[in-house]
Amino acid sequence: MRLIADLFLLTGAMFIFLGALGLIRMPDVYNRIQAGTKAVTLGAMGILTGIGFMYPQWWYKLVVIMGFILLTSPVSSSAIARAFYIAGVKRWHSSNDATQKNKNTSKAQEKTALQKETS
Amino acid sequence: MNDTSSRPYFLTFAICFLLWLLLSGSFKTDDLIAGVIVSGAVSIMTARRLSILNGLIITPGSFISLLRYLWYFLVELIKANFDLAGRILSRKIPITPAIVEVQTSMQSELGRLLLANSITLTPGTLSVDIVEDRILVHWIDCPDRLDLEYNTTRIAKGFERHLKGFLK
């Protein structure tokens, strides 16, 4: 039991570490938010599951905490991303030709979306 | 429960009471009575304004599809994290990000909220904004072709199929 708990705790901590590393390594704000949200959500799940194995009498409280994290963490990251998007923070473009080709279409899409927003 | 006006009250009460049970973790009579009183008061005061719960469909089948959605969601979340871990750890970060639009066929607010949440937590996508039935998605590894149909099938369809079971 203790071993399983440790494994879960370790995996969770590793994912949170990867999330932090992603925050540093990613090139622009949207990609950083992505790295932050996903890794930290799963990392927190892993740690909570580990605690659940260590102290089985707490499982119902841990389930409530997991539910709250799963519901709120994507909402908060979406809110942050939306704020940056409305403030007009520029996105990073790779030198890859795929995005260059699609640049015009995606720009147009963004424009229509912003117009809808303001109207 | 068939009476439409009492439905939000019942739902709010059920959710509050379930939370109460989970947080208090005791089945003593005193605690149960206190829980009933508190969640009853909360549901009387707030249920009228909680229009977000209107989208829920409650049948035995919808409960099963809720469980299946949770399972699908968990698998996708784990896949997303391994995908992201691979990208972060590789030396030259392999991303081609773009912001694309996705069309949703979910009718209710709760459905759209859950869909946007699911999109945020799945491989390489982050929902940025919702404008009516379009969700703006930041896609970390955007493929060559970009059109609404294709984006929708790639990003949203899997979740919508499962969400449709218990939400309008």
Short mmCIF file of C-alpha atoms in Angstrom, two decimals:
data_model
loop_
_atom_site.label_atom_id
_atom_site.label_comp_id
_atom_site.label_asym_id
_atom_site.label_seq_id
_atom_site.Cartn_x
_atom_site.Cartn_y
_atom_site.Cartn_z
CA MET A 1 0.00 0.00 0.00
CA ARG A 2 2.74 2.37 0.99
CA LEU A 3 4.60 1.55 -2.21
CA ILE A 4 1.59 2.34 -4.42
CA ALA A 5 1.08 5.61 -2.56
CA ASP A 6 4.71 6.56 -3.08
CA LEU A 7 4.51 5.76 -6.78
CA PHE A 8 1.46 8.00 -7.20
CA LEU A 9 3.09 10.81 -5.23
CA LEU A 10 6.24 10.55 -7.29
CA THR A 11 4.35 10.58 -10.59
CA GLY A 12 2.34 13.60 -9.50
CA ALA A 13 5.43 15.48 -8.41
CA MET A 14 7.13 14.61 -11.67
CA PHE A 15 4.25 16.01 -13.72
CA ILE A 16 4.22 19.20 -11.69
CA PHE A 17 7.96 19.51 -12.24
CA LEU A 18 7.41 19.05 -15.98
CA GLY A 19 4.76 21.75 -15.87
CA ALA A 20 7.18 24.15 -14.23
CA LEU A 21 9.83 23.26 -16.78
CA GLY A 22 7.28 23.88 -19.54
CA LEU A 23 6.54 27.31 -18.09
CA ILE A 24 10.18 28.21 -18.56
CA ARG A 25 10.77 26.54 -21.92
CA MET A 26 7.68 27.46 -23.90
CA PRO A 27 8.01 30.43 -26.24
CA ASP A 28 4.85 32.45 -25.64
CA VAL A 29 2.13 33.03 -23.09
CA TYR A 30 -0.53 30.71 -24.57
CA ASN A 31 1.82 27.76 -24.76
CA ARG A 32 2.96 28.45 -21.23
CA ILE A 33 -0.62 28.40 -19.99
CA GLN A 34 -1.12 25.06 -21.74
CA ALA A 35 1.93 23.54 -20.09
CA GLY A 36 0.97 24.96 -16.72
CA THR A 37 -2.65 23.85 -16.69
CA LYS A 38 -2.47 20.29 -17.94
CA ALA A 39 0.62 19.14 -16.14
CA VAL A 40 -0.34 20.70 -12.84
CA THR A 41 -3.90 19.33 -12.97
CA LEU A 42 -2.76 15.77 -13.54
CA GLY A 43 0.06 16.23 -11.04
CA ALA A 44 -2.39 17.32 -8.38
CA MET A 45 -4.61 14.32 -9.22
CA GLY A 46 -1.62 12.02 -8.80
CA ILE A 47 -0.63 13.49 -5.46
CA LEU A 48 -4.19 13.36 -4.14
CA THR A 49 -4.52 9.74 -5.25
CA GLY A 50 -1.26 8.97 -3.48
CA ILE A 51 -2.56 10.55 -0.29
CA GLY A 52 -5.73 8.50 -0.74
CA PHE A 53 -3.70 5.29 -0.74
CA MET A 54 -1.74 6.42 2.29
CA TYR A 55 -4.78 7.50 4.34
CA PRO A 56 -7.78 5.55 2.99
CA GLN A 57 -10.11 7.09 5.59
CA TRP A 58 -9.87 10.46 3.80
CA TRP A 59 -11.00 9.31 0.38
CA TYR A 60 -14.26 11.25 0.25
CA LYS A 61 -12.61 14.57 1.03
CA LEU A 62 -9.94 13.88 -1.56
CA VAL A 63 -12.64 13.17 -4.14
CA VAL A 64 -14.23 16.56 -3.39
CA ILE A 65 -10.87 18.31 -3.74
CA MET A 66 -10.22 16.52 -7.06
CA GLY A 67 -13.61 17.57 -8.36
CA PHE A 68 -12.99 21.19 -7.46
CA ILE A 69 -9.55 21.19 -9.06
CA LEU A 70 -10.86 19.54 -12.22
CA LEU A 71 -13.65 22.11 -12.50
CA THR A 72 -11.75 25.26 -11.60
CA SER A 73 -8.27 24.89 -13.02
CA PRO A 74 -9.29 24.86 -16.70
CA VAL A 75 -11.70 27.73 -16.10
CA SER A 76 -9.00 29.87 -14.54
CA SER A 77 -6.51 29.14 -17.30
CA SER A 78 -9.13 29.91 -19.94
CA ALA A 79 -9.84 33.19 -18.18
CA ILE A 80 -6.14 34.10 -18.16
CA ALA A 81 -5.77 33.14 -21.82
CA ARG A 82 -8.86 35.16 -22.73
CA ALA A 83 -7.52 38.21 -20.92
CA PHE A 84 -4.24 37.99 -22.82
CA TYR A 85 -6.10 37.43 -26.06
CA ILE A 86 -8.32 40.47 -25.62
CA ALA A 87 -5.34 42.56 -24.54
CA GLY A 88 -3.82 41.58 -27.89
CA VAL A 89 -0.71 39.77 -26.76
CA LYS A 90 1.08 38.51 -29.86
CA ARG A 91 1.53 34.83 -30.53
CA TRP A 92 4.83 33.20 -31.30
CA HIS A 93 5.23 31.89 -34.87
CA SER A 94 7.54 29.06 -35.65
CA SER A 95 9.65 29.25 -38.80
CA ASN A 96 7.76 26.16 -39.95
CA ASP A 97 5.91 26.83 -43.21
CA ALA A 98 2.71 25.22 -41.90
CA THR A 99 1.80 28.23 -39.79
CA GLN A 100 3.03 30.68 -42.40
CA LYS A 101 0.59 29.25 -44.92
CA ASN A 102 -2.22 29.31 -42.44
CA LYS A 103 -1.40 32.70 -41.04
CA ASN A 104 -3.91 34.55 -43.17
CA THR A 105 -6.83 32.26 -42.46
CA SER A 106 -6.22 32.17 -38.74
CA LYS A 107 -5.76 35.95 -38.64
CA ALA A 108 -9.08 36.37 -40.43
CA GLN A 109 -10.78 34.00 -38.01
CA GLU A 110 -9.42 35.91 -35.07
CA LYS A 111 -10.62 39.16 -36.53
CA THR A 112 -14.19 37.96 -36.97
CA ALA A 113 -14.18 36.58 -33.47
CA LEU A 114 -12.98 39.86 -32.04
CA GLN A 115 -15.59 41.78 -33.98
CA LYS A 116 -18.30 39.55 -32.59
CA GLU A 117 -16.84 40.17 -29.18
CA THR A 118 -16.98 43.94 -29.38
CA SER A 119 -20.37 44.20 -31.07
CA MET B 1 -39.72 15.77 -10.24
CA ASN B 2 -41.85 15.84 -13.34
CA ASP B 3 -43.05 19.24 -12.25
CA THR B 4 -40.69 21.64 -14.01
CA SER B 5 -40.87 24.34 -11.34
CA SER B 6 -39.65 22.12 -8.52
CA ARG B 7 -36.82 20.57 -10.53
CA PRO B 8 -34.10 23.20 -9.86
CA TYR B 9 -34.88 23.11 -6.13
CA PHE B 10 -34.57 19.36 -6.02
CA LEU B 11 -31.31 19.40 -7.98
CA THR B 12 -29.70 22.10 -5.87
CA PHE B 13 -30.77 20.31 -2.73
CA ALA B 14 -29.33 17.02 -3.95
CA ILE B 15 -25.99 18.56 -4.90
CA CYS B 16 -25.68 20.52 -1.64
CA PHE B 17 -26.57 17.49 0.44
CA LEU B 18 -24.11 15.27 -1.42
CA LEU B 19 -21.36 17.84 -0.83
CA TRP B 20 -22.35 18.03 2.82
CA LEU B 21 -22.10 14.27 3.20
CA LEU B 22 -18.72 14.15 1.48
CA LEU B 23 -17.26 17.02 3.48
CA SER B 24 -18.61 16.04 6.89
CA GLY B 25 -18.09 12.35 6.33
CA SER B 26 -20.38 11.25 9.13
CA PHE B 27 -23.78 9.57 9.10
CA LYS B 28 -24.86 10.51 12.63
CA THR B 29 -28.45 11.69 12.92
CA ASP B 30 -27.49 15.16 14.16
CA ASP B 31 -25.22 15.79 11.20
CA LEU B 32 -27.76 14.49 8.73
CA ILE B 33 -30.51 16.74 10.12
CA ALA B 34 -28.22 19.77 10.06
CA GLY B 35 -27.28 18.94 6.49
CA VAL B 36 -30.90 18.68 5.40
CA ILE B 37 -31.72 22.04 7.01
CA VAL B 38 -28.73 23.85 5.53
CA SER B 39 -29.03 22.46 2.01
CA GLY B 40 -32.78 23.05 2.09
CA ALA B 41 -32.19 26.70 3.00
CA VAL B 42 -29.54 27.09 0.32
CA SER B 43 -31.74 25.55 -2.36
CA ILE B 44 -34.72 27.72 -1.41
CA MET B 45 -32.60 30.85 -1.59
CA THR B 46 -30.58 30.17 -4.73
CA ALA B 47 -32.26 27.57 -6.95
CA ARG B 48 -34.31 30.10 -8.89
CA ARG B 49 -31.18 31.84 -10.14
CA LEU B 50 -29.16 28.71 -10.88
CA SER B 51 -30.22 28.52 -14.50
CA ILE B 52 -26.97 26.71 -15.28
CA LEU B 53 -28.44 23.43 -14.02
CA ASN B 54 -31.25 23.49 -16.57
CA GLY B 55 -29.20 21.60 -19.12
CA LEU B 56 -28.93 18.42 -17.06
CA ILE B 57 -30.86 15.39 -18.20
CA ILE B 58 -31.59 13.00 -15.37
CA THR B 59 -32.32 9.40 -16.30
CA PRO B 60 -30.58 6.18 -15.28
CA GLY B 61 -28.96 6.11 -18.71
CA SER B 62 -27.51 9.58 -18.30
CA PHE B 63 -25.72 8.46 -15.16
CA ILE B 64 -23.99 5.71 -17.09
CA SER B 65 -22.96 8.12 -19.82
CA LEU B 66 -21.62 10.47 -17.15
CA LEU B 67 -19.36 7.67 -15.92
CA ARG B 68 -18.30 6.86 -19.46
CA TYR B 69 -17.53 10.54 -20.06
CA LEU B 70 -15.39 10.66 -16.91
CA TRP B 71 -13.45 7.61 -18.00
CA TYR B 72 -12.90 8.97 -21.52
CA PHE B 73 -11.86 12.30 -20.01
CA LEU B 74 -9.34 10.67 -17.67
CA VAL B 75 -7.74 8.72 -20.51
CA GLU B 76 -7.52 11.88 -22.62
CA LEU B 77 -6.01 13.83 -19.71
CA ILE B 78 -3.27 11.28 -19.21
CA LYS B 79 -2.60 11.13 -22.95
CA ALA B 80 -2.40 14.93 -23.01
CA ASN B 81 0.16 14.97 -20.27
CA PHE B 82 2.45 12.42 -21.86
CA ASP B 83 2.15 14.31 -25.14
CA LEU B 84 3.05 17.56 -23.41
CA ALA B 85 5.87 15.96 -21.43
CA GLY B 86 7.37 14.72 -24.68
CA ARG B 87 7.21 18.18 -26.17
CA ILE B 88 8.70 19.89 -23.15
CA LEU B 89 11.57 17.43 -22.79
CA SER B 90 12.57 17.37 -26.45
CA ARG B 91 15.46 19.60 -27.23
CA LYS B 92 13.87 21.75 -29.91
CA ILE B 93 10.29 22.17 -28.81
CA PRO B 94 8.14 20.76 -31.65
CA ILE B 95 5.12 23.06 -31.72
CA THR B 96 3.28 24.90 -34.46
CA PRO B 97 0.70 26.89 -32.54
CA ALA B 98 -2.34 28.64 -33.98
CA ILE B 99 -5.71 29.88 -32.81
CA VAL B 100 -8.63 28.15 -34.50
CA GLU B 101 -12.40 28.15 -34.19
CA VAL B 102 -14.51 25.15 -33.24
CA GLN B 103 -18.24 24.86 -33.57
CA THR B 104 -20.18 23.27 -30.77
CA SER B 105 -23.62 21.73 -30.92
CA MET B 106 -24.15 21.83 -27.17
CA GLN B 107 -27.24 23.88 -26.35
CA SER B 108 -26.97 24.51 -22.62
CA GLU B 109 -24.52 26.71 -20.75
CA LEU B 110 -23.33 23.83 -18.58
CA GLY B 111 -22.68 21.74 -21.67
CA ARG B 112 -20.55 24.44 -23.23
CA LEU B 113 -18.69 25.00 -19.98
CA LEU B 114 -17.85 21.32 -19.64
CA LEU B 115 -16.88 21.06 -23.30
CA ALA B 116 -14.54 24.05 -23.01
CA ASN B 117 -13.05 22.61 -19.83
CA SER B 118 -12.49 19.27 -21.50
CA ILE B 119 -10.87 20.94 -24.49
CA THR B 120 -8.50 22.78 -22.18
CA LEU B 121 -7.37 19.60 -20.52
CA THR B 122 -6.84 17.48 -23.64
CA PRO B 123 -3.85 17.07 -25.94
CA GLY B 124 -2.48 20.36 -27.12
CA THR B 125 -5.63 22.46 -26.99
CA LEU B 126 -6.63 25.39 -24.77
CA SER B 127 -10.01 27.06 -25.09
CA VAL B 128 -9.58 30.81 -25.09
CA ASP B 129 -13.06 32.22 -25.57
CA ILE B 130 -16.65 31.30 -26.32
CA VAL B 131 -18.70 33.43 -28.67
CA GLU B 132 -22.20 31.99 -29.00
CA ASP B 133 -21.68 28.52 -30.48
CA ARG B 134 -18.05 29.02 -31.50
CA ILE B 135 -15.22 28.14 -29.18
CA LEU B 136 -11.88 29.80 -29.83
CA VAL B 137 -9.14 27.24 -29.29
CA HIS B 138 -5.40 27.67 -29.07
CA TRP B 139 -3.95 24.58 -30.72
CA ILE B 140 -0.36 23.82 -29.87
CA ASP B 141 0.30 21.61 -32.88
CA CYS B 142 -1.96 22.89 -35.60
CA PRO B 143 -1.95 20.76 -38.76
CA ASP B 144 -1.71 22.06 -42.30
CA ARG B 145 -5.36 22.37 -43.17
CA LEU B 146 -7.60 24.76 -41.33
CA ASP B 147 -11.34 24.68 -41.68
CA LEU B 148 -14.17 24.68 -39.22
CA GLU B 149 -15.43 21.16 -39.97
CA TYR B 150 -12.02 19.59 -39.64
CA ASN B 151 -11.18 21.41 -36.41
CA THR B 152 -14.53 20.49 -34.91
CA THR B 153 -14.13 16.79 -35.67
CA ARG B 154 -10.57 16.73 -34.40
CA ILE B 155 -11.06 18.70 -31.18
CA ALA B 156 -14.64 18.61 -29.98
CA LYS B 157 -16.52 15.63 -31.45
CA GLY B 158 -15.20 12.98 -29.10
CA PHE B 159 -16.31 14.88 -26.03
CA GLU B 160 -19.61 16.02 -27.49
CA ARG B 161 -20.58 12.44 -28.17
CA HIS B 162 -20.17 11.60 -24.50
CA LEU B 163 -21.57 14.86 -23.12
CA LYS B 164 -24.73 14.52 -25.20
CA GLY B 165 -25.71 11.60 -22.99
CA PHE B 166 -26.44 13.72 -19.94
CA LEU B 167 -26.59 17.32 -21.15
CA LYS B 168 -28.65 19.27 -23.63
#
